[in-house]
Amino acid sequence: MKIHPYYPIAIIQAALLTIASPVAGAEDTTTDEYVTRKEYDELKVQLLAMKKELDALKKEKAVAPKQESSESHAVVSTGPKQGNPEDQDVADLHKEVTPAVTRPVAESVGSLLGTTKFLLAGWAEGMFEARNGQVSTFSASFNPIFLWELTPKLLFDSRLEIEASGGGTNVNLVNAQLSYLLNDYMALGVGEFFSPSNVFVERFEPQWINKLPDRPIGVYHGVLPNISVGAQVRGGFPIGPTRANYAFYVSNGPVLNTFDARTAGTLDFNSYTDNNDNKAVGGRVGFLPIPGVEVGYGFETSKPGFQGTTFHDVQALVQSVDLEVTRDSDLLKGRINLFAQYAWSHVDHAVYDPDGSLGFGPLPLTAKRDGGYAELAYRPTKLDIDFLRNLELIFRWDHLSRDPSGLGDPEETRWTVGLDFWLSPSTVVKAAYEWDQPEGEPNKNALLLQAAMGF
């Protein structure tokens, strides 16, 4: 609020007159309760001097309103003149008012255009593998993850896989997805994304999260989809004291292998372009009955045969169940993690190489395949010794049934024991030994060493 310059002048005048009134009454008295004549004369002189100053100020203020508008405009346009207090006051007032006016405009423009935030995350790893029947080798990879928040509701994520291979470097686009948050319970995504029905790939594949150096065979090799290209809707919601989550998608489907005897009837999920007008439909539903426990069911149905061939109507169905348990145990002085998933693949009956032109037919079969894994980990997080608290013991069983034709890869079962040492919450050194015995073949036992860092 602006104080009018006459207000302090009137107050000063009233105060001086109040003081002067009793003094005037003391002119003819000589009591000690009143001021002396000498004091009265001094006060009177001061009062007259102040009245003259007030009159001068009144005359000056009378002309000031006429010049105020032009002076204010000049101050706003060119800034205050040096040494003029009134101009400086107007300039200060302009500085206070301008942000109040421009800030809402800037905020409205910002909310319209959105605010962009960027984060680079990912992980790096180095590994040594010595497997029976193969040449031992070192390997390394770098997996940057790019995260953009275009607006609070519009998000983008992408991951690259960069690894040394042969005489060069391979760069692969793993995923690239644009997401829009409809509300607290639903998000829409479009692009290349991790298949929701494959829990390991979606949640545990990064090597600083995966507790063992290699990945379970049961969730790869044509049993479950890894990457889908299409659109998805996903989210979660409470059910009383429990929670549920969901993800459903439409994507390009897998390709049915029909040209090779060893792989006939299997599904190829690594082809990201579709081979017909039919699209794969799939999803996963998860339920969390108590904190730290989740069970889920996933599926994908598709027609994987090439359009215009005898396989175009062949139907494929993949189903899976998964379990995740994380518990802290006072009795065991630590934390226990249990991860498990098992999947079944079914492809309708078909005759492969029906005219024998490929050299292995006719081969009629209903292609069935299954595989999965179970992993148990224990870390003594409640012990008093730092070194022991940073250790983690892991045990895993994984399995993959043989190729449907009976001519390809045999049934394979592996048992793996690993020991991790955590240098930080996202940096780990792993050592593992794997007993790998394919049916009817020499063992492929392996020693695996790995260092991984997430960032």
Tab-separated table of C-alpha atoms in Angstrom:
chain	number	residue	atom	x	y	z
A	1	MET	CA	0.000	0.000	0.000
A	2	LYS	CA	1.407	3.428	-0.911
A	3	ILE	CA	1.442	5.984	1.948
A	4	HIS	CA	0.428	9.499	0.884
A	5	PRO	CA	3.212	12.032	1.633
A	6	TYR	CA	0.765	14.341	3.521
A	7	TYR	CA	0.068	11.733	6.218
A	8	PRO	CA	3.470	11.921	8.020
A	9	ILE	CA	3.403	15.754	7.762
A	10	ALA	CA	0.018	15.951	9.498
A	11	ILE	CA	1.168	13.560	12.209
A	12	ILE	CA	4.271	15.641	12.915
A	13	GLN	CA	2.215	18.824	13.101
A	14	ALA	CA	-0.293	17.295	15.528
A	15	ALA	CA	2.504	16.009	17.755
A	16	LEU	CA	4.247	19.395	17.903
A	17	LEU	CA	1.010	21.276	18.653
A	18	THR	CA	0.197	18.820	21.407
A	19	ILE	CA	3.553	19.482	23.005
A	20	ALA	CA	3.238	23.237	22.515
A	21	SER	CA	-0.223	23.570	24.109
A	22	PRO	CA	0.772	22.860	27.728
A	23	VAL	CA	3.943	24.852	27.217
A	24	ALA	CA	1.902	27.912	26.241
A	25	GLY	CA	-0.153	27.578	29.402
A	26	ALA	CA	3.008	27.835	31.436
A	27	GLU	CA	3.919	31.331	30.203
A	28	ASP	CA	2.878	33.095	33.422
A	29	THR	CA	3.639	30.363	35.893
A	30	THR	CA	6.882	29.519	37.622
A	31	THR	CA	6.145	26.027	38.980
A	32	ASP	CA	8.668	23.249	38.344
A	33	GLU	CA	5.948	21.063	36.801
A	34	TYR	CA	6.068	23.087	33.542
A	35	VAL	CA	8.842	24.056	31.088
A	36	THR	CA	10.697	27.283	31.548
A	37	ARG	CA	10.255	30.356	29.372
A	38	LYS	CA	13.590	29.710	27.758
A	39	GLU	CA	12.578	26.156	26.794
A	40	TYR	CA	9.291	27.429	25.442
A	41	ASP	CA	11.019	29.969	23.194
A	42	GLU	CA	13.371	27.301	21.806
A	43	LEU	CA	10.478	24.974	21.006
A	44	LYS	CA	8.604	27.806	19.341
A	45	VAL	CA	11.548	28.593	17.084
A	46	GLN	CA	11.837	24.911	16.093
A	47	LEU	CA	8.094	24.724	15.371
A	48	LEU	CA	8.195	27.770	13.104
A	49	ALA	CA	11.144	26.343	11.183
A	50	MET	CA	9.336	23.050	10.651
A	51	LYS	CA	6.179	24.809	9.468
A	52	LYS	CA	8.207	26.590	6.808
A	53	GLU	CA	9.630	23.270	5.625
A	54	LEU	CA	6.130	21.764	5.511
A	55	ASP	CA	4.816	24.635	3.411
A	56	ALA	CA	7.670	24.156	0.952
A	57	LEU	CA	6.924	20.435	0.714
A	58	LYS	CA	3.225	21.136	0.034
A	59	LYS	CA	4.081	23.401	-2.894
A	60	GLU	CA	6.484	20.768	-4.286
A	61	LYS	CA	3.931	17.990	-3.989
A	62	ALA	CA	1.304	20.062	-5.733
A	63	VAL	CA	3.288	19.923	-8.975
A	64	ALA	CA	4.453	16.328	-8.566
A	65	PRO	CA	1.227	14.556	-9.744
A	66	LYS	CA	1.434	16.325	-13.114
A	67	GLN	CA	4.909	14.968	-13.763
A	68	GLU	CA	4.437	11.540	-12.161
A	69	SER	CA	3.011	9.808	-15.235
A	70	SER	CA	5.716	10.948	-17.630
A	71	GLU	CA	8.491	10.307	-15.089
A	72	SER	CA	7.187	6.790	-14.352
A	73	HIS	CA	7.110	5.995	-18.056
A	74	ALA	CA	10.653	7.271	-18.434
A	75	VAL	CA	11.827	5.173	-15.489
A	76	VAL	CA	10.262	2.017	-16.905
A	77	SER	CA	11.699	2.634	-20.358
A	78	THR	CA	15.176	3.972	-19.632
A	79	GLY	CA	15.742	3.275	-15.935
A	80	PRO	CA	16.078	5.757	-13.058
A	81	LYS	CA	18.316	8.782	-13.219
A	82	GLN	CA	21.250	8.629	-10.882
A	83	GLY	CA	20.799	10.618	-7.699
A	84	ASN	CA	16.990	11.128	-7.916
A	85	PRO	CA	15.297	9.384	-4.922
A	86	GLU	CA	11.762	9.702	-6.307
A	87	ASP	CA	12.705	8.067	-9.607
A	88	GLN	CA	14.457	5.313	-7.728
A	89	ASP	CA	11.296	4.651	-5.674
A	90	VAL	CA	9.242	4.341	-8.858
A	91	ALA	CA	11.826	1.993	-10.380
A	92	ASP	CA	11.769	-0.181	-7.265
A	93	LEU	CA	7.995	-0.291	-7.427
A	94	HIS	CA	8.218	-1.365	-11.080
A	95	LYS	CA	10.615	-4.164	-10.150
A	96	GLU	CA	8.165	-5.435	-7.548
A	97	VAL	CA	5.133	-5.283	-9.820
A	98	THR	CA	6.753	-6.692	-12.986
A	99	PRO	CA	7.528	-10.193	-11.628
A	100	ALA	CA	4.011	-10.426	-10.207
A	101	VAL	CA	2.579	-9.722	-13.659
A	102	THR	CA	5.005	-11.748	-15.780
A	103	ARG	CA	5.321	-14.808	-13.533
A	104	PRO	CA	1.768	-16.153	-14.121
A	105	VAL	CA	2.254	-15.618	-17.856
A	106	ALA	CA	5.555	-17.510	-17.825
A	107	GLU	CA	4.045	-20.308	-15.745
A	108	SER	CA	1.073	-20.670	-18.075
A	109	VAL	CA	3.373	-20.810	-21.105
A	110	GLY	CA	5.593	-23.349	-19.321
A	111	SER	CA	2.647	-25.580	-18.469
A	112	LEU	CA	1.475	-25.355	-22.061
A	113	LEU	CA	4.823	-26.285	-23.601
A	114	GLY	CA	5.808	-28.732	-20.843
A	115	THR	CA	9.018	-29.152	-18.885
A	116	THR	CA	11.627	-31.557	-20.195
A	117	LYS	CA	13.776	-33.630	-17.845
A	118	PHE	CA	16.449	-36.093	-18.925
A	119	LEU	CA	18.172	-38.937	-17.092
A	120	LEU	CA	20.918	-41.267	-18.289
A	121	ALA	CA	20.930	-44.597	-16.452
A	122	GLY	CA	21.981	-48.154	-17.274
A	123	TRP	CA	24.773	-50.546	-16.448
A	124	ALA	CA	28.134	-51.884	-17.569
A	125	GLU	CA	29.587	-55.362	-17.143
A	126	GLY	CA	32.706	-57.391	-17.699
A	127	MET	CA	32.620	-61.205	-17.717
A	128	PHE	CA	34.838	-64.280	-17.964
A	129	GLU	CA	33.339	-67.615	-19.055
A	130	ALA	CA	35.086	-70.964	-19.170
A	131	ARG	CA	32.627	-73.595	-20.447
A	132	ASN	CA	33.403	-77.232	-21.123
A	133	GLY	CA	33.742	-77.916	-24.840
A	134	GLN	CA	34.191	-74.227	-25.691
A	135	VAL	CA	37.061	-71.764	-25.726
A	136	SER	CA	37.198	-69.625	-22.576
A	137	THR	CA	36.661	-65.947	-23.250
A	138	PHE	CA	36.260	-62.486	-21.775
A	139	SER	CA	33.365	-60.248	-22.789
A	140	ALA	CA	32.113	-56.765	-21.982
A	141	SER	CA	29.043	-54.679	-22.658
A	142	PHE	CA	27.605	-51.248	-21.960
A	143	ASN	CA	23.847	-50.725	-21.722
A	144	PRO	CA	22.800	-47.072	-21.525
A	145	ILE	CA	19.168	-46.318	-20.698
A	146	PHE	CA	17.762	-42.970	-21.820
A	147	LEU	CA	14.813	-41.563	-19.887
A	148	TRP	CA	12.957	-38.381	-20.872
A	149	GLU	CA	10.095	-36.690	-19.087
A	150	LEU	CA	8.610	-34.488	-21.798
A	151	THR	CA	5.779	-33.435	-19.491
A	152	PRO	CA	4.713	-34.886	-16.122
A	153	LYS	CA	2.438	-37.242	-18.074
A	154	LEU	CA	4.429	-37.863	-21.249
A	155	LEU	CA	7.475	-40.132	-20.863
A	156	PHE	CA	10.002	-41.800	-23.142
A	157	ASP	CA	12.457	-44.590	-22.372
A	158	SER	CA	14.995	-46.385	-24.526
A	159	ARG	CA	17.903	-48.755	-24.071
A	160	LEU	CA	20.907	-49.599	-26.218
A	161	GLU	CA	23.109	-52.670	-25.936
A	162	ILE	CA	26.713	-52.019	-26.963
A	163	GLU	CA	29.081	-54.974	-26.853
A	164	ALA	CA	32.387	-56.042	-28.325
A	165	SER	CA	31.990	-58.884	-30.826
A	166	GLY	CA	34.572	-60.426	-33.148
A	167	GLY	CA	36.571	-57.640	-34.707
A	168	GLY	CA	34.091	-54.865	-34.003
A	169	THR	CA	31.294	-53.575	-31.817
A	170	ASN	CA	27.618	-54.466	-32.003
A	171	VAL	CA	25.047	-51.789	-31.221
A	172	ASN	CA	21.472	-52.990	-30.763
A	173	LEU	CA	18.300	-51.088	-29.980
A	174	VAL	CA	16.724	-53.094	-27.158
A	175	ASN	CA	13.620	-50.996	-26.555
A	176	ALA	CA	12.168	-47.574	-27.330
A	177	GLN	CA	8.768	-46.631	-25.929
A	178	LEU	CA	6.634	-43.509	-25.591
A	179	SER	CA	4.223	-43.600	-22.636
A	180	TYR	CA	1.324	-41.419	-21.560
A	181	LEU	CA	-0.027	-41.516	-17.989
A	182	LEU	CA	-3.815	-41.385	-18.235
A	183	ASN	CA	-4.344	-41.406	-14.463
A	184	ASP	CA	-2.988	-43.019	-11.305
A	185	TYR	CA	-4.134	-46.465	-12.427
A	186	MET	CA	-3.446	-46.579	-16.166
A	187	ALA	CA	-0.684	-45.757	-18.639
A	188	LEU	CA	-0.579	-46.144	-22.422
A	189	GLY	CA	2.629	-47.119	-24.235
A	190	VAL	CA	3.604	-47.477	-27.876
A	191	GLY	CA	6.848	-48.628	-29.459
A	192	GLU	CA	9.290	-51.425	-28.689
A	193	PHE	CA	8.851	-52.662	-25.116
A	194	PHE	CA	9.686	-55.612	-22.877
A	195	SER	CA	6.998	-58.267	-23.100
A	196	PRO	CA	4.975	-58.177	-19.862
A	197	SER	CA	4.501	-61.950	-19.824
A	198	ASN	CA	8.278	-62.441	-19.502
A	199	VAL	CA	8.863	-61.254	-15.939
A	200	PHE	CA	12.607	-61.948	-15.922
A	201	VAL	CA	13.293	-59.816	-18.993
A	202	GLU	CA	11.094	-56.977	-17.780
A	203	ARG	CA	12.364	-56.834	-14.173
A	204	PHE	CA	15.573	-58.795	-13.574
A	205	GLU	CA	17.622	-58.812	-16.794
A	206	PRO	CA	19.995	-55.878	-15.981
A	207	GLN	CA	23.216	-57.501	-14.821
A	208	TRP	CA	23.481	-55.504	-11.606
A	209	ILE	CA	19.973	-56.785	-10.701
A	210	ASN	CA	20.361	-60.339	-12.032
A	211	LYS	CA	22.058	-62.187	-9.188
A	212	LEU	CA	23.911	-64.658	-11.421
A	213	PRO	CA	26.290	-63.930	-14.330
A	214	ASP	CA	24.130	-65.622	-16.981
A	215	ARG	CA	20.408	-65.733	-17.690
A	216	PRO	CA	18.049	-68.701	-17.258
A	217	ILE	CA	17.492	-70.693	-20.445
A	218	GLY	CA	13.823	-71.352	-19.695
A	219	VAL	CA	12.663	-67.795	-20.443
A	220	TYR	CA	14.570	-67.547	-23.714
A	221	HIS	CA	15.028	-69.855	-26.700
A	222	GLY	CA	11.548	-69.524	-28.151
A	223	VAL	CA	9.367	-70.328	-25.145
A	224	LEU	CA	8.459	-66.790	-24.076
A	225	PRO	CA	8.518	-63.481	-25.990
A	226	ASN	CA	11.258	-61.068	-24.924
A	227	ILE	CA	10.549	-57.872	-26.853
A	228	SER	CA	7.258	-56.754	-28.400
A	229	VAL	CA	6.621	-54.011	-30.954
A	230	GLY	CA	3.147	-52.554	-30.650
A	231	ALA	CA	0.973	-50.819	-28.062
A	232	GLN	CA	0.201	-51.642	-24.462
A	233	VAL	CA	-1.902	-50.473	-21.531
A	234	ARG	CA	-0.737	-51.178	-17.989
A	235	GLY	CA	-1.224	-50.083	-14.413
A	236	GLY	CA	-2.204	-51.198	-10.933
A	237	PHE	CA	-4.881	-50.694	-8.312
A	238	PRO	CA	-5.628	-51.590	-4.681
A	239	ILE	CA	-8.094	-54.305	-3.685
A	240	GLY	CA	-8.760	-53.651	-0.035
A	241	PRO	CA	-5.506	-54.382	1.818
A	242	THR	CA	-4.053	-56.121	-1.261
A	243	ARG	CA	-2.914	-54.884	-4.666
A	244	ALA	CA	-3.114	-56.007	-8.268
A	245	ASN	CA	-1.299	-54.963	-11.441
A	246	TYR	CA	-1.972	-55.601	-15.105
A	247	ALA	CA	-0.486	-55.187	-18.581
A	248	PHE	CA	-2.177	-55.987	-21.904
A	249	TYR	CA	-0.711	-55.445	-25.347
A	250	VAL	CA	-1.200	-55.843	-29.098
A	251	SER	CA	1.982	-56.365	-31.103
A	252	ASN	CA	3.637	-57.918	-34.097
A	253	GLY	CA	3.565	-61.673	-33.617
A	254	PRO	CA	6.297	-64.308	-33.619
A	255	VAL	CA	7.367	-66.225	-36.717
A	256	LEU	CA	6.716	-69.958	-37.038
A	257	ASN	CA	9.861	-71.819	-38.098
A	258	THR	CA	8.970	-74.137	-40.991
A	259	PHE	CA	12.086	-74.397	-43.209
A	260	ASP	CA	14.453	-76.401	-41.007
A	261	ALA	CA	13.961	-79.870	-39.572
A	262	ARG	CA	15.746	-79.026	-36.309
A	263	THR	CA	13.571	-76.009	-35.503
A	264	ALA	CA	10.263	-76.987	-37.162
A	265	GLY	CA	7.326	-75.952	-34.987
A	266	THR	CA	9.277	-73.534	-32.805
A	267	LEU	CA	8.524	-69.821	-32.467
A	268	ASP	CA	10.979	-67.083	-33.358
A	269	PHE	CA	10.341	-64.039	-31.157
A	270	ASN	CA	13.359	-62.139	-32.501
A	271	SER	CA	11.662	-60.969	-35.699
A	272	TYR	CA	10.245	-57.548	-34.911
A	273	THR	CA	8.311	-57.130	-38.170
A	274	ASP	CA	5.154	-59.143	-38.697
A	275	ASN	CA	4.727	-61.779	-41.417
A	276	ASN	CA	0.922	-61.518	-41.688
A	277	ASP	CA	-2.049	-59.299	-40.902
A	278	ASN	CA	-2.809	-61.085	-37.650
A	279	LYS	CA	-1.392	-59.506	-34.494
A	280	ALA	CA	-0.301	-61.064	-31.247
A	281	VAL	CA	-2.424	-60.311	-28.181
A	282	GLY	CA	-1.029	-60.890	-24.725
A	283	GLY	CA	-0.604	-59.649	-21.217
A	284	ARG	CA	-0.019	-60.407	-17.586
A	285	VAL	CA	-2.013	-60.015	-14.377
A	286	GLY	CA	-0.234	-59.896	-11.020
A	287	PHE	CA	-1.627	-60.168	-7.502
A	288	LEU	CA	0.093	-59.155	-4.250
A	289	PRO	CA	-1.795	-60.841	-1.395
A	290	ILE	CA	0.685	-59.651	1.269
A	291	PRO	CA	3.680	-57.277	1.164
A	292	GLY	CA	6.723	-58.903	-0.436
A	293	VAL	CA	4.773	-61.629	-2.279
A	294	GLU	CA	3.504	-61.502	-5.871
A	295	VAL	CA	2.002	-64.181	-8.094
A	296	GLY	CA	1.264	-63.664	-11.768
A	297	TYR	CA	-0.194	-65.215	-14.881
A	298	GLY	CA	0.875	-64.246	-18.406
A	299	PHE	CA	-0.181	-65.254	-21.906
A	300	GLU	CA	0.235	-64.478	-25.597
A	301	THR	CA	-1.856	-65.782	-28.475
A	302	SER	CA	-0.944	-65.335	-32.148
A	303	LYS	CA	-1.010	-66.782	-35.659
A	304	PRO	CA	2.712	-67.088	-36.459
A	305	GLY	CA	2.522	-68.641	-39.960
A	306	PHE	CA	3.451	-66.714	-43.095
A	307	GLN	CA	0.536	-65.122	-44.885
A	308	GLY	CA	-0.464	-66.949	-48.080
A	309	THR	CA	0.981	-70.307	-46.949
A	310	THR	CA	-0.657	-73.411	-45.543
A	311	PHE	CA	0.450	-72.239	-42.067
A	312	HIS	CA	-1.408	-68.904	-42.058
A	313	ASP	CA	-4.206	-70.236	-39.805
A	314	VAL	CA	-1.984	-72.112	-37.342
A	315	GLN	CA	-2.647	-70.821	-33.821
A	316	ALA	CA	0.011	-70.479	-31.109
A	317	LEU	CA	-0.556	-69.973	-27.392
A	318	VAL	CA	2.068	-69.243	-24.754
A	319	GLN	CA	1.171	-69.267	-21.057
A	320	SER	CA	3.257	-68.703	-17.937
A	321	VAL	CA	3.028	-68.451	-14.157
A	322	ASP	CA	5.471	-66.599	-11.940
A	323	LEU	CA	6.227	-66.084	-8.268
A	324	GLU	CA	8.277	-63.443	-6.447
A	325	VAL	CA	8.925	-63.504	-2.687
A	326	THR	CA	11.095	-61.125	-0.662
A	327	ARG	CA	11.253	-61.622	3.103
A	328	ASP	CA	13.445	-60.447	5.978
A	329	SER	CA	14.119	-63.157	8.540
A	330	ASP	CA	15.266	-62.473	12.100
A	331	LEU	CA	15.840	-66.179	12.543
A	332	LEU	CA	18.193	-66.368	9.547
A	333	LYS	CA	19.653	-62.900	10.232
A	334	GLY	CA	19.078	-61.744	6.668
A	335	ARG	CA	16.943	-61.372	3.560
A	336	ILE	CA	15.592	-64.151	1.342
A	337	ASN	CA	14.574	-63.723	-2.309
A	338	LEU	CA	12.715	-66.332	-4.325
A	339	PHE	CA	12.073	-65.797	-8.043
A	340	ALA	CA	10.422	-68.403	-10.236
A	341	GLN	CA	8.660	-68.621	-13.598
A	342	TYR	CA	7.513	-71.491	-15.774
A	343	ALA	CA	6.077	-71.269	-19.301
A	344	TRP	CA	4.356	-73.541	-21.796
A	345	SER	CA	4.220	-73.038	-25.561
A	346	HIS	CA	1.650	-74.761	-27.751
A	347	VAL	CA	1.431	-74.556	-31.572
A	348	ASP	CA	-1.502	-76.188	-33.363
A	349	HIS	CA	-1.014	-79.343	-35.404
A	350	ALA	CA	0.589	-78.763	-38.798
A	351	VAL	CA	2.486	-80.699	-41.471
A	352	TYR	CA	5.971	-79.330	-42.132
A	353	ASP	CA	7.598	-79.804	-45.544
A	354	PRO	CA	4.416	-81.495	-46.811
A	355	ASP	CA	5.797	-82.239	-50.296
A	356	GLY	CA	9.291	-83.226	-49.139
A	357	SER	CA	10.976	-80.455	-51.107
A	358	LEU	CA	12.998	-79.377	-48.056
A	359	GLY	CA	14.307	-82.878	-47.494
A	360	PHE	CA	12.800	-83.690	-44.103
A	361	GLY	CA	9.059	-84.023	-44.686
A	362	PRO	CA	6.324	-84.604	-44.563
A	363	LEU	CA	6.641	-84.007	-40.790
A	364	PRO	CA	3.292	-83.790	-38.955
A	365	LEU	CA	3.409	-82.569	-35.346
A	366	THR	CA	1.751	-80.554	-32.636
A	367	ALA	CA	4.560	-78.416	-31.303
A	368	LYS	CA	4.742	-78.297	-27.515
A	369	ARG	CA	7.563	-76.878	-25.482
A	370	ASP	CA	8.105	-75.745	-21.915
A	371	GLY	CA	10.775	-74.257	-19.689
A	372	GLY	CA	11.401	-72.204	-16.617
A	373	TYR	CA	13.569	-71.502	-13.610
A	374	ALA	CA	13.546	-71.136	-9.825
A	375	GLU	CA	16.131	-69.030	-8.006
A	376	LEU	CA	16.732	-68.706	-4.264
A	377	ALA	CA	19.067	-66.072	-2.784
A	378	TYR	CA	20.133	-65.350	0.795
A	379	ARG	CA	22.029	-62.319	2.099
A	380	PRO	CA	22.916	-61.974	5.832
A	381	THR	CA	21.922	-58.317	6.122
A	382	LYS	CA	21.389	-58.475	9.917
A	383	LEU	CA	24.877	-59.646	10.886
A	384	ASP	CA	27.282	-57.280	12.646
A	385	ILE	CA	30.258	-57.998	10.378
A	386	ASP	CA	30.360	-55.720	7.316
A	387	PHE	CA	32.160	-58.226	5.089
A	388	LEU	CA	29.555	-60.947	5.716
A	389	ARG	CA	26.658	-58.539	5.227
A	390	ASN	CA	27.913	-57.797	1.722
A	391	LEU	CA	27.941	-61.456	0.660
A	392	GLU	CA	24.997	-63.140	-1.063
A	393	LEU	CA	24.549	-66.839	-1.781
A	394	ILE	CA	22.448	-67.865	-4.816
A	395	PHE	CA	21.078	-71.175	-6.008
A	396	ARG	CA	19.229	-71.629	-9.313
A	397	TRP	CA	17.580	-74.454	-11.226
A	398	ASP	CA	16.531	-73.907	-14.839
A	399	HIS	CA	15.140	-76.223	-17.485
A	400	LEU	CA	14.260	-76.245	-21.191
A	401	SER	CA	12.465	-79.077	-22.999
A	402	ARG	CA	13.734	-80.352	-26.338
A	403	ASP	CA	12.753	-79.008	-29.733
A	404	PRO	CA	9.267	-80.192	-30.798
A	405	SER	CA	10.575	-82.007	-33.872
A	406	GLY	CA	12.906	-84.113	-31.755
A	407	LEU	CA	15.731	-83.232	-34.156
A	408	GLY	CA	16.964	-79.969	-32.669
A	409	ASP	CA	18.392	-79.037	-29.311
A	410	PRO	CA	17.922	-81.726	-26.665
A	411	GLU	CA	16.272	-81.284	-23.313
A	412	GLU	CA	18.545	-79.350	-20.986
A	413	THR	CA	18.624	-78.947	-17.206
A	414	ARG	CA	21.105	-76.782	-15.305
A	415	TRP	CA	22.012	-76.297	-11.644
A	416	THR	CA	23.944	-73.174	-10.660
A	417	VAL	CA	25.521	-72.025	-7.395
A	418	GLY	CA	26.791	-68.466	-7.090
A	419	LEU	CA	28.385	-66.136	-4.564
A	420	ASP	CA	28.116	-62.347	-4.890
A	421	PHE	CA	30.021	-59.611	-3.104
A	422	TRP	CA	28.322	-56.210	-3.104
A	423	LEU	CA	30.755	-53.290	-3.274
A	424	SER	CA	27.828	-50.845	-3.235
A	425	PRO	CA	24.040	-51.131	-3.641
A	426	SER	CA	24.486	-51.150	-7.442
A	427	THR	CA	27.982	-52.637	-7.897
A	428	VAL	CA	28.584	-56.364	-7.530
A	429	VAL	CA	31.258	-58.967	-8.187
A	430	LYS	CA	29.874	-62.444	-8.973
A	431	ALA	CA	31.342	-65.939	-9.087
A	432	ALA	CA	29.292	-68.970	-10.125
A	433	TYR	CA	29.682	-72.573	-11.149
A	434	GLU	CA	27.108	-74.181	-13.415
A	435	TRP	CA	26.379	-77.879	-13.911
A	436	ASP	CA	24.841	-78.138	-17.380
A	437	GLN	CA	23.896	-81.556	-18.719
A	438	PRO	CA	21.993	-81.634	-22.050
A	439	GLU	CA	20.268	-84.957	-22.569
A	440	GLY	CA	22.415	-87.364	-24.589
A	441	GLU	CA	25.316	-84.895	-24.988
A	442	PRO	CA	28.569	-84.120	-23.134
A	443	ASN	CA	28.200	-81.770	-20.212
A	444	LYS	CA	28.611	-78.027	-20.676
A	445	ASN	CA	29.677	-77.193	-17.137
A	446	ALA	CA	30.981	-73.666	-16.740
A	447	LEU	CA	32.870	-71.316	-14.438
A	448	LEU	CA	31.485	-67.778	-14.634
A	449	LEU	CA	33.010	-64.582	-13.222
A	450	GLN	CA	31.464	-61.159	-13.622
A	451	ALA	CA	31.631	-57.570	-12.375
A	452	ALA	CA	28.604	-55.344	-12.983
A	453	MET	CA	27.778	-51.755	-12.072
A	454	GLY	CA	24.456	-49.992	-12.352
A	455	PHE	CA	24.190	-46.213	-12.534
